[in-house]
Short mmCIF file of C-alpha atoms in Angstrom, two decimals:
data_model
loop_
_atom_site.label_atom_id
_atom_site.label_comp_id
_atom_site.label_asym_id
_atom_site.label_seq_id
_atom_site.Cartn_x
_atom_site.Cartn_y
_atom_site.Cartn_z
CA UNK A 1 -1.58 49.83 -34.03
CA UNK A 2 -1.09 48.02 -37.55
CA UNK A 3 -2.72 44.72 -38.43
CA UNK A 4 0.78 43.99 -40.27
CA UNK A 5 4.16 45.68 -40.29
CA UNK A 6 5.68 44.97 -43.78
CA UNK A 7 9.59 45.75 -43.39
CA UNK A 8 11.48 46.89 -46.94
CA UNK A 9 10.14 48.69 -49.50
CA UNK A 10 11.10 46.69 -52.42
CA UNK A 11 9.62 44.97 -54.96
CA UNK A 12 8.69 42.19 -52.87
CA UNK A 13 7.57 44.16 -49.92
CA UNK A 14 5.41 46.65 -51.79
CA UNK A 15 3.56 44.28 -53.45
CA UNK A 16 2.80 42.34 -49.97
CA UNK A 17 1.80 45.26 -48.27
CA UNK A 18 -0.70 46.21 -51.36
CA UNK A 19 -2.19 42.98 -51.56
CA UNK A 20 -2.60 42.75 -47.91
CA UNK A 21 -4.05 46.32 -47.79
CA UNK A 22 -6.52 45.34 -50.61
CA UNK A 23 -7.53 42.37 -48.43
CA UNK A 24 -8.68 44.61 -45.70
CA UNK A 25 -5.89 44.50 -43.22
CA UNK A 26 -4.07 48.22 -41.81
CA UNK A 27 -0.69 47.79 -42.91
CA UNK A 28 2.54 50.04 -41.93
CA UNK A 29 5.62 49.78 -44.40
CA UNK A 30 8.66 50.11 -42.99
CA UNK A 31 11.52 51.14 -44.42
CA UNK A 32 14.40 53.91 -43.96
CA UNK A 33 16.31 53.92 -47.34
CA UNK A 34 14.49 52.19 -50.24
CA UNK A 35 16.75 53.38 -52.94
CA UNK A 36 18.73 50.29 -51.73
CA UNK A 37 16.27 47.85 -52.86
CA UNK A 38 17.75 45.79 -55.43
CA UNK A 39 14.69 46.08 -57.43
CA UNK A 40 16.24 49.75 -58.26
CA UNK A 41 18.99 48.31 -60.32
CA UNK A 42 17.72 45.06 -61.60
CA UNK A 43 17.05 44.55 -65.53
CA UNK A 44 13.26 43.55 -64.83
CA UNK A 45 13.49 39.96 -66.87
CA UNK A 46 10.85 37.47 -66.58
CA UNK A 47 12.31 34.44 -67.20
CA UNK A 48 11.58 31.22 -65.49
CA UNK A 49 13.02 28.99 -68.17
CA UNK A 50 16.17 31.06 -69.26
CA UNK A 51 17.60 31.55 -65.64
CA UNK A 52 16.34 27.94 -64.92
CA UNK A 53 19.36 25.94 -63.65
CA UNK A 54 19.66 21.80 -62.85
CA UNK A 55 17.66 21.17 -59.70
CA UNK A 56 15.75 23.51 -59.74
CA UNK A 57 12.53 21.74 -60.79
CA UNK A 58 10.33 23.39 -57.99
CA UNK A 59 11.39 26.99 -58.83
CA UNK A 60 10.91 26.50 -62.63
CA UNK A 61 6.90 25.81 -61.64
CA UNK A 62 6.73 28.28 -59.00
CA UNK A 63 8.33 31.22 -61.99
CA UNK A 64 5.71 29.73 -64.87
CA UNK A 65 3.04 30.20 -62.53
CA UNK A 66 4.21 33.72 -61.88
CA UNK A 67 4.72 34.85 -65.57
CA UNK A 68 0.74 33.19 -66.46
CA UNK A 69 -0.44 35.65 -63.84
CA UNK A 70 1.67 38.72 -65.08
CA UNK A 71 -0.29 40.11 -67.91
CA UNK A 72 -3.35 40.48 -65.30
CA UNK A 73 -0.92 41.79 -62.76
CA UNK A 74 -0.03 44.40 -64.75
CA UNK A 75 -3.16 45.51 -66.07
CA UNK A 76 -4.40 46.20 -62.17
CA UNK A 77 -1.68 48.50 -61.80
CA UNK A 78 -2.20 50.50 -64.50
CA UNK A 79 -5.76 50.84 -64.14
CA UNK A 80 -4.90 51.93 -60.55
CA UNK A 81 -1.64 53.77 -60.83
CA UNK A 82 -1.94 54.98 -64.48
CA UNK A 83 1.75 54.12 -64.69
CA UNK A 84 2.84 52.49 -67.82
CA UNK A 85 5.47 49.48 -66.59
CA UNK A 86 6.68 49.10 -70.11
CA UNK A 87 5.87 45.09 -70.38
CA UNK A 88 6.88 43.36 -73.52
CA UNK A 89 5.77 40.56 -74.52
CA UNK A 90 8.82 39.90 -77.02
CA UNK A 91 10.89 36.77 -75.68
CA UNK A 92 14.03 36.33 -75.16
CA UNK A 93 17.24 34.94 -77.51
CA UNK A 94 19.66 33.22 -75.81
CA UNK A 95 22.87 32.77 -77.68
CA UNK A 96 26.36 31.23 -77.19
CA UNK A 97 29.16 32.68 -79.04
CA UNK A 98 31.62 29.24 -79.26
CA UNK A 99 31.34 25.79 -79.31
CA UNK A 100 31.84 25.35 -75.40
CA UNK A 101 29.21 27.70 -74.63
CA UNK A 102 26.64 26.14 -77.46
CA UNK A 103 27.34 22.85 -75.49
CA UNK A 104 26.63 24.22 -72.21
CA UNK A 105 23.65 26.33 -73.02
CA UNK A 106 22.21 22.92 -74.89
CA UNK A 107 22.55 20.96 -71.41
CA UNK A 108 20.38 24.00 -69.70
CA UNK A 109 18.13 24.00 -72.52
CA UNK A 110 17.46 20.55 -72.82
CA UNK A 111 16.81 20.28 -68.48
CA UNK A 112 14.48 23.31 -69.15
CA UNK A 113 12.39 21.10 -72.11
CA UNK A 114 12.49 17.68 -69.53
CA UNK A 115 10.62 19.89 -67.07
CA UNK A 116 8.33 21.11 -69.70
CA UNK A 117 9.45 24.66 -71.07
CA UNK A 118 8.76 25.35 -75.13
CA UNK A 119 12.13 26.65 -76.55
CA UNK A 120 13.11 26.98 -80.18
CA UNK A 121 16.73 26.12 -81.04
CA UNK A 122 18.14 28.29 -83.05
CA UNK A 123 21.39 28.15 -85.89
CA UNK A 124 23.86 31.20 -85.83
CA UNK A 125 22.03 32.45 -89.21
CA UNK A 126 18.92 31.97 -86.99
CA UNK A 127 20.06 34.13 -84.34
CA UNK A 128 20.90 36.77 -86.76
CA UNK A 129 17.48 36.57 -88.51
CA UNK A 130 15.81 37.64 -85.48
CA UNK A 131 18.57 40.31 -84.17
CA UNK A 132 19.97 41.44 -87.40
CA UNK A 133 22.56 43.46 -84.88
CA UNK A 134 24.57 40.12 -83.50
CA UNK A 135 27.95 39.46 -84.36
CA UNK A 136 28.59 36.89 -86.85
CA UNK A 137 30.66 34.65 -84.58
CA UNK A 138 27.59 33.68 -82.46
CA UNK A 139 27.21 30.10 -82.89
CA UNK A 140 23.56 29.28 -82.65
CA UNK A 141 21.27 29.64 -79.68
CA UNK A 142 17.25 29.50 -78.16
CA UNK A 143 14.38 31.47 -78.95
CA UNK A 144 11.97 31.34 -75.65
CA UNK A 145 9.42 33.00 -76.50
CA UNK A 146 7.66 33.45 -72.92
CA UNK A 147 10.01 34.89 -70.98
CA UNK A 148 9.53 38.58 -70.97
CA UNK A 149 10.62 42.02 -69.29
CA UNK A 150 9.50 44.95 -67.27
CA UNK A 151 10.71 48.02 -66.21
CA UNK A 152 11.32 47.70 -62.28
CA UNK A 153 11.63 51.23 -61.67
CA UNK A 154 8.38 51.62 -63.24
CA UNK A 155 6.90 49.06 -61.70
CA UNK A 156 7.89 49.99 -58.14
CA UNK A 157 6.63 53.89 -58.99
CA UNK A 158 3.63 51.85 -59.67
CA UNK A 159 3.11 49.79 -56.79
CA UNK A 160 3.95 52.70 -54.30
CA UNK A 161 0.58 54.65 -56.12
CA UNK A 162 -1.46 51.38 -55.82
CA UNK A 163 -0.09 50.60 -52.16
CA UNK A 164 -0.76 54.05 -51.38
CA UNK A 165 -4.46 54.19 -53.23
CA UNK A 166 -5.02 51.10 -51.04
CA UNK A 167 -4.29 52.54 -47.93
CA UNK A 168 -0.78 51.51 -46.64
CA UNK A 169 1.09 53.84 -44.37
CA UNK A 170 4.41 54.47 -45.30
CA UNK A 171 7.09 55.17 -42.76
CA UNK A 172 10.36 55.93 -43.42
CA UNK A 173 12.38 54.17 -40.69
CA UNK A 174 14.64 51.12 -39.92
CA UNK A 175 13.89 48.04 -38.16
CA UNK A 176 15.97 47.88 -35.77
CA UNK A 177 14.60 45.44 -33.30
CA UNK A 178 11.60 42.47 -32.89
CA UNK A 179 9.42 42.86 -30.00
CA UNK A 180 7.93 39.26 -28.71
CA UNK A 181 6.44 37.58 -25.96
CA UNK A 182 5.73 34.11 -25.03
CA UNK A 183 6.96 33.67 -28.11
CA UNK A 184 4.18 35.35 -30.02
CA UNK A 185 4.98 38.96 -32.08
CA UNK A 186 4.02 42.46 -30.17
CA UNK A 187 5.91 44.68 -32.51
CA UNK A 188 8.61 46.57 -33.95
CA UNK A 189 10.87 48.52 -32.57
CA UNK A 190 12.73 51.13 -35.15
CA UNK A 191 16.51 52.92 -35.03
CA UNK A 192 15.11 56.27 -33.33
CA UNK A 193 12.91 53.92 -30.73
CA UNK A 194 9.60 54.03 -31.68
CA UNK A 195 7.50 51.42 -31.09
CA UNK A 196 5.22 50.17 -33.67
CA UNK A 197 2.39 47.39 -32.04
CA UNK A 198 1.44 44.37 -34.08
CA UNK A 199 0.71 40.75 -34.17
CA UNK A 200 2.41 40.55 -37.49
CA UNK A 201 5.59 41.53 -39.01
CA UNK A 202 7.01 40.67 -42.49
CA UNK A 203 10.49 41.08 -43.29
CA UNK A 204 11.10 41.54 -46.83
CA UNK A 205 14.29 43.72 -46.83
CA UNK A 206 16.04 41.72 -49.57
CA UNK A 207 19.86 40.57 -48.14
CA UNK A 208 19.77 43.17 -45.04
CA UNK A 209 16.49 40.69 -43.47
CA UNK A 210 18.46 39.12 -41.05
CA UNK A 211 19.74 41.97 -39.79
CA UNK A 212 17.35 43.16 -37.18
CA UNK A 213 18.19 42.46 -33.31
CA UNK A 214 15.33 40.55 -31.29
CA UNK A 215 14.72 37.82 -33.89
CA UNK A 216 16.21 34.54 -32.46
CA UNK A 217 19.25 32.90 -34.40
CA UNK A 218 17.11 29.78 -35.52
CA UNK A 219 14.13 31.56 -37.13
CA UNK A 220 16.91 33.85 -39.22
CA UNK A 221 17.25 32.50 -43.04
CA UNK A 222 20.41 32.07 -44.81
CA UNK A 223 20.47 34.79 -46.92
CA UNK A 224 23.25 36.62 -48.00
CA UNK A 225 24.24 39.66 -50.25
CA UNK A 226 25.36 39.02 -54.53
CA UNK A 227 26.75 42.15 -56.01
CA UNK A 228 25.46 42.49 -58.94
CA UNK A 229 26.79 45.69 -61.66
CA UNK A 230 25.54 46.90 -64.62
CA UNK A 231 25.03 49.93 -67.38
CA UNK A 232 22.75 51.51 -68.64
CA UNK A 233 22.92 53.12 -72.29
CA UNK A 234 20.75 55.15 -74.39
CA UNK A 235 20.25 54.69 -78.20
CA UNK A 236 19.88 57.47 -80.54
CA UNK A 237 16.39 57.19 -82.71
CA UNK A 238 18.15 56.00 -85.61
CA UNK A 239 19.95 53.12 -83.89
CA UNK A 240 19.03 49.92 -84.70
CA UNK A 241 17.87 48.37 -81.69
CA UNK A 242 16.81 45.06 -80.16
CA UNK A 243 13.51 42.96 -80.70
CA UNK A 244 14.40 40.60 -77.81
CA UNK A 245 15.73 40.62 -74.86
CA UNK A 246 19.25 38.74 -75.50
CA UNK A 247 21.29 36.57 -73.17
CA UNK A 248 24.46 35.12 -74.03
CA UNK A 249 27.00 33.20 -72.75
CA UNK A 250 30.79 33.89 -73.75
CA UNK A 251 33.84 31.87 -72.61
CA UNK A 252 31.30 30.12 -69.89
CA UNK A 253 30.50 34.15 -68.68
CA UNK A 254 26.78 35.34 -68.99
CA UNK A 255 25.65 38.88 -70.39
CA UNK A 256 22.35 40.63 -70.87
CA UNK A 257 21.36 42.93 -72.79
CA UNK A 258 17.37 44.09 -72.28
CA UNK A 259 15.83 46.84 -74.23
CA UNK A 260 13.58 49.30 -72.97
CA UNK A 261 10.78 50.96 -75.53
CA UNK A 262 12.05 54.46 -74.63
CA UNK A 263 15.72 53.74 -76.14
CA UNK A 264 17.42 52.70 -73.40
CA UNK A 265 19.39 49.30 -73.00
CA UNK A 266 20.69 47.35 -69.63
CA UNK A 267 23.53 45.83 -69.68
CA UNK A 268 24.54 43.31 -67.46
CA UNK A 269 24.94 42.23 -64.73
CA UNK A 270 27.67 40.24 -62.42
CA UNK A 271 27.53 38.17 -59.72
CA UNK A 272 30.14 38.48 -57.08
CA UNK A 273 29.98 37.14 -53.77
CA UNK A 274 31.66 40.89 -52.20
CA UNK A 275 29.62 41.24 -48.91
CA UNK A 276 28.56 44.66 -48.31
CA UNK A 277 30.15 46.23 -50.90
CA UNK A 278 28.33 47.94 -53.66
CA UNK A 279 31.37 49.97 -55.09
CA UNK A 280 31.47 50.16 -58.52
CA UNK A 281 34.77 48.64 -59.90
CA UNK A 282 36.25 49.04 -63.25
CA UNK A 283 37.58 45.11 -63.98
CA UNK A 284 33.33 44.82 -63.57
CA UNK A 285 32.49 47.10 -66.54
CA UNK A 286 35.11 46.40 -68.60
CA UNK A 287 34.25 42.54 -68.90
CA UNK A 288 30.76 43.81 -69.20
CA UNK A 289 31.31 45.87 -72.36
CA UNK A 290 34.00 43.08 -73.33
CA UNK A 291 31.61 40.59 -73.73
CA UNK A 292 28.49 42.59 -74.70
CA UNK A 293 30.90 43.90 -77.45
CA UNK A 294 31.35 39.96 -78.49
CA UNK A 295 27.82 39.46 -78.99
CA UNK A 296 26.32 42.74 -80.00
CA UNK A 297 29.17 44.65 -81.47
CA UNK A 298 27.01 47.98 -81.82
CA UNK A 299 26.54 48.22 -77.84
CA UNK A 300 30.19 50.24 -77.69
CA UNK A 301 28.26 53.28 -80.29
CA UNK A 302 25.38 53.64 -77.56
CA UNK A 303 25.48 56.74 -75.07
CA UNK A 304 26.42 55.57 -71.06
CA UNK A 305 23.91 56.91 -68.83
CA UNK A 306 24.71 55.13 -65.36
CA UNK A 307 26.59 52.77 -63.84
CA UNK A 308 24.70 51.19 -60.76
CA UNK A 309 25.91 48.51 -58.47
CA UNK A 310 23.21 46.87 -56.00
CA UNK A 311 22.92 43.84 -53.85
CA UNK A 312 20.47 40.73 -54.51
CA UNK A 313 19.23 38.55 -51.43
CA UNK A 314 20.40 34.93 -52.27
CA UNK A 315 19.70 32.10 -50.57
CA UNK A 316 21.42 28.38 -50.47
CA UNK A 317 19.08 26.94 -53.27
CA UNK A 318 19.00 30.27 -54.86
CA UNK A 319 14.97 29.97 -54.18
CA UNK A 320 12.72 32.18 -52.27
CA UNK A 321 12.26 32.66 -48.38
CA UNK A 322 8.32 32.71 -47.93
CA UNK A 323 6.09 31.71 -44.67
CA UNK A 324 6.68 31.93 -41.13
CA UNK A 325 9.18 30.69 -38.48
CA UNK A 326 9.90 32.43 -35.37
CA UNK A 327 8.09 33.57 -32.98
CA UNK A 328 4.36 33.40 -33.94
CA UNK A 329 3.38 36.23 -36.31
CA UNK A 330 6.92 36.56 -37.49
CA UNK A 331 6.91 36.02 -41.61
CA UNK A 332 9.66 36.12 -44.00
CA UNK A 333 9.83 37.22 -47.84
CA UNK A 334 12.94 37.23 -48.88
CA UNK A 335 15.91 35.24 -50.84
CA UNK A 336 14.62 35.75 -54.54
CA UNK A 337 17.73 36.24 -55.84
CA UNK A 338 17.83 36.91 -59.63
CA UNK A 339 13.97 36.82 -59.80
CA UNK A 340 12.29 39.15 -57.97
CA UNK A 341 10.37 41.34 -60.48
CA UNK A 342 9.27 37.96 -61.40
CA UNK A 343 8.04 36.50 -58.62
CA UNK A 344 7.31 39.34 -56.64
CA UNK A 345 3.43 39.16 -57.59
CA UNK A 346 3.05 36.33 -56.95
CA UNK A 347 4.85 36.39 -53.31
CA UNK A 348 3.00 39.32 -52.26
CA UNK A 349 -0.37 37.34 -53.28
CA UNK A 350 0.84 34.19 -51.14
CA UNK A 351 1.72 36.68 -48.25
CA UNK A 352 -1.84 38.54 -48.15
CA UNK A 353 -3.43 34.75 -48.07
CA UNK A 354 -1.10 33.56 -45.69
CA UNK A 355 -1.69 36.55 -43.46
CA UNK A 356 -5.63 36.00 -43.46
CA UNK A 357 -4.90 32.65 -42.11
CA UNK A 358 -4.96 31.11 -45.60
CA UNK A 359 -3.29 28.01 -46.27
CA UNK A 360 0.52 28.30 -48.56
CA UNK A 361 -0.23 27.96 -52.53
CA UNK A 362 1.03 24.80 -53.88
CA UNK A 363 4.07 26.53 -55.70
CA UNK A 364 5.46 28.03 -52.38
CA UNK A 365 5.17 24.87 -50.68
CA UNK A 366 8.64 23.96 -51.38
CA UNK A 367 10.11 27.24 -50.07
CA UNK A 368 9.41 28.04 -46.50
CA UNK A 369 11.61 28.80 -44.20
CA UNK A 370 12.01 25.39 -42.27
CA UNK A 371 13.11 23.78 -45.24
CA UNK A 372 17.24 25.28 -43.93
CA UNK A 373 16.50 23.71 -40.64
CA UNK A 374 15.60 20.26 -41.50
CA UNK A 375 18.50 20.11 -43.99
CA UNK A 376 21.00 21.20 -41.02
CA UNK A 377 19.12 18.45 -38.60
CA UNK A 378 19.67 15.59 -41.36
CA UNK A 379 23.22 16.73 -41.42
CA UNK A 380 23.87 17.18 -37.62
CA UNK A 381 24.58 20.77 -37.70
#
């Protein structure tokens, strides 16, 4: 018998089940196909201020808190794992290429600086001065100087030593069903019918969390699947790379572009509300490169190494899932959308606590689960 059954081996997950591990708890993570997580094909930025959008106030503070703590994060897993993550520290230039987009990126920016961010607007000569590669047409833009990146392929090679080192037990399984009586958790039931016995279960399998029988319609969260495609390209040594990360808006489209120390660049990414589906589909790329090619007009001289599709969890609010609703012992994690290499330290932290009977941290107090239900009871859905 586990002390906690942690199902998905994402990001998010990982990080729960090592925290809760360190804290002295057995844990079991569960989790038949992890090269699904969308960690696996995410671009790794940290950046609560430049994906910061009106309203959300509340998620802003919870992904400033989360970046403070990321430096110390990051040096536990390396001293544990060995594995360099390849965090920079560099900031992030965010840049419009017309008029319209300068106008709409000011409207973000200026929200962002109400709630308390430090930007640095930028001219188009500005923009150039620190990325010498942008195209001339770029109009101006933001320097934010603490929003960073990180490798999340590195990162979860890292977490699975540390979660390991700590003593999780890895199974590699699907949830298939919940297990409860008098409406307390027993345990977990997976695809071949095993049973695993707990008092605890976490689901943190990204947008495939509602998904397991047993768990009754009112404690699932409304989280669904955003498709989500991008490249990856490889400079030669003589290329003149990136210093920044750099974000861009053109013709009211985003693009990314994030560059790794090793040479390689990630492009992206879209959003498309497609279900399931994680083909890969050529109107995608093209707009991709289309845009990039706007912005950065070197990105079409750069080698293509892969073309990945994967799905993120969103949620209504596009905010985070954490805390428990269900039956008793029945905790969610889940619904971080386009931020969870960000966030996922600190979720996994507020997990562990939680878990030992701790109370939520301030900054997830605005994101628990019930927080669906009461808005369909005002409504009278």
């Amino acid at each position: 018998m586990s002390d906690v059954v942690i199902v998905g081996a994402g990001l998010i997950g990982l990080t729960a089940a090592w925290r809760t591990a360190q804290a002295g708890a057995t844990v079991t993570l569960l989790d038949a196909d992890s090269e699904r997580a969308a960690s696996r094909v995410a671009a790794g930025m940290l950046a609560p201020i430049s994906e910061l959008n009106y309203g959300e106030a509340a998620l802003f503070r919870l992904g400033t808190v989360a970046s403070r703590g990321y430096p110390d994060f990051v040096a536990e897993l390396m001293n544990i794992s060995g594995i360099d993550v390849d965090y920079r520290q560099r900031g992030t230039v965010s840049v419009a290429l017309d008029n319209d987009d300068h106008r709409a990126l000011a409207e973000i920016f200026d929200y962002a600086a109400l709630q308390g961010a430090k930007v640095h607007k930028l001219r188009g000569r500005d923009c150039r001065r620190h990325e010498p590669g942008l195209s001339p047409k770029v109009r101006g833009g933001w320097l934010v100087e603490t929003d960073h990146q990180v490798d999340p392929r590195r990162l979860l090679r890292s977490l699975e030593v540390a979660a390991q080192r700590a003593g999780v037990r890895r199974r590699t399984a699907s949830a298939a069903r919940l297990h409860s009586r008098h409406h307390r958790v027993t345990g977990i039931e997976t695809e071949s019918g095993d049973l695993l016995n707990t008092d605890a279960v976490v689901i943190a399998a990204g947008c495939w969390s509602t998904r397991i029988e047993g768990v009754p319609p009112s404690a699932r969260p409304p989280v669904r699947p955003i498709k989500g495609q991008l490249l990856r390209l490889r400079a030669p040594t003589d290329f003149p790379m990136l210093n920044h990360t750099v974000r861009g808006l053109v013709h009211g489209v985003p693009v990314y572009l994030v560059p790794r120390s090793d040479g390689e660049l990630v492009l992206g990414a879209t959003s498309e509300e497609q279900g399931f589906d994680r083909r890969i589909t050529l109107e995608a790329i093209y707009s991709l490169v289309r845009d990039a090619r706007l912005l950065f007009p070197g990105v079409t001289e750069l080698e293509l190494v892969e073309i990945s599709a994967g799905l993120r969890p969103g949620s209504p609010d596009n905010a985070p899932i954490v805390g428990e609703r269900g039956p008793r012992g029945l905790w969610w994690a889940t619904g971080h959308y386009r931020n969870g290499a960000l966030l996922a330290p600190a979720t996994g932290a507020a997990i562990a606590r939680m878990l030992r009977g701790g109370t939520t941290p301030d900054e997830f107090a605005a994101f628990s689960p019930d927080r669906f239900s009461a808005a369909a009871e005002t409504l009278g859905v």
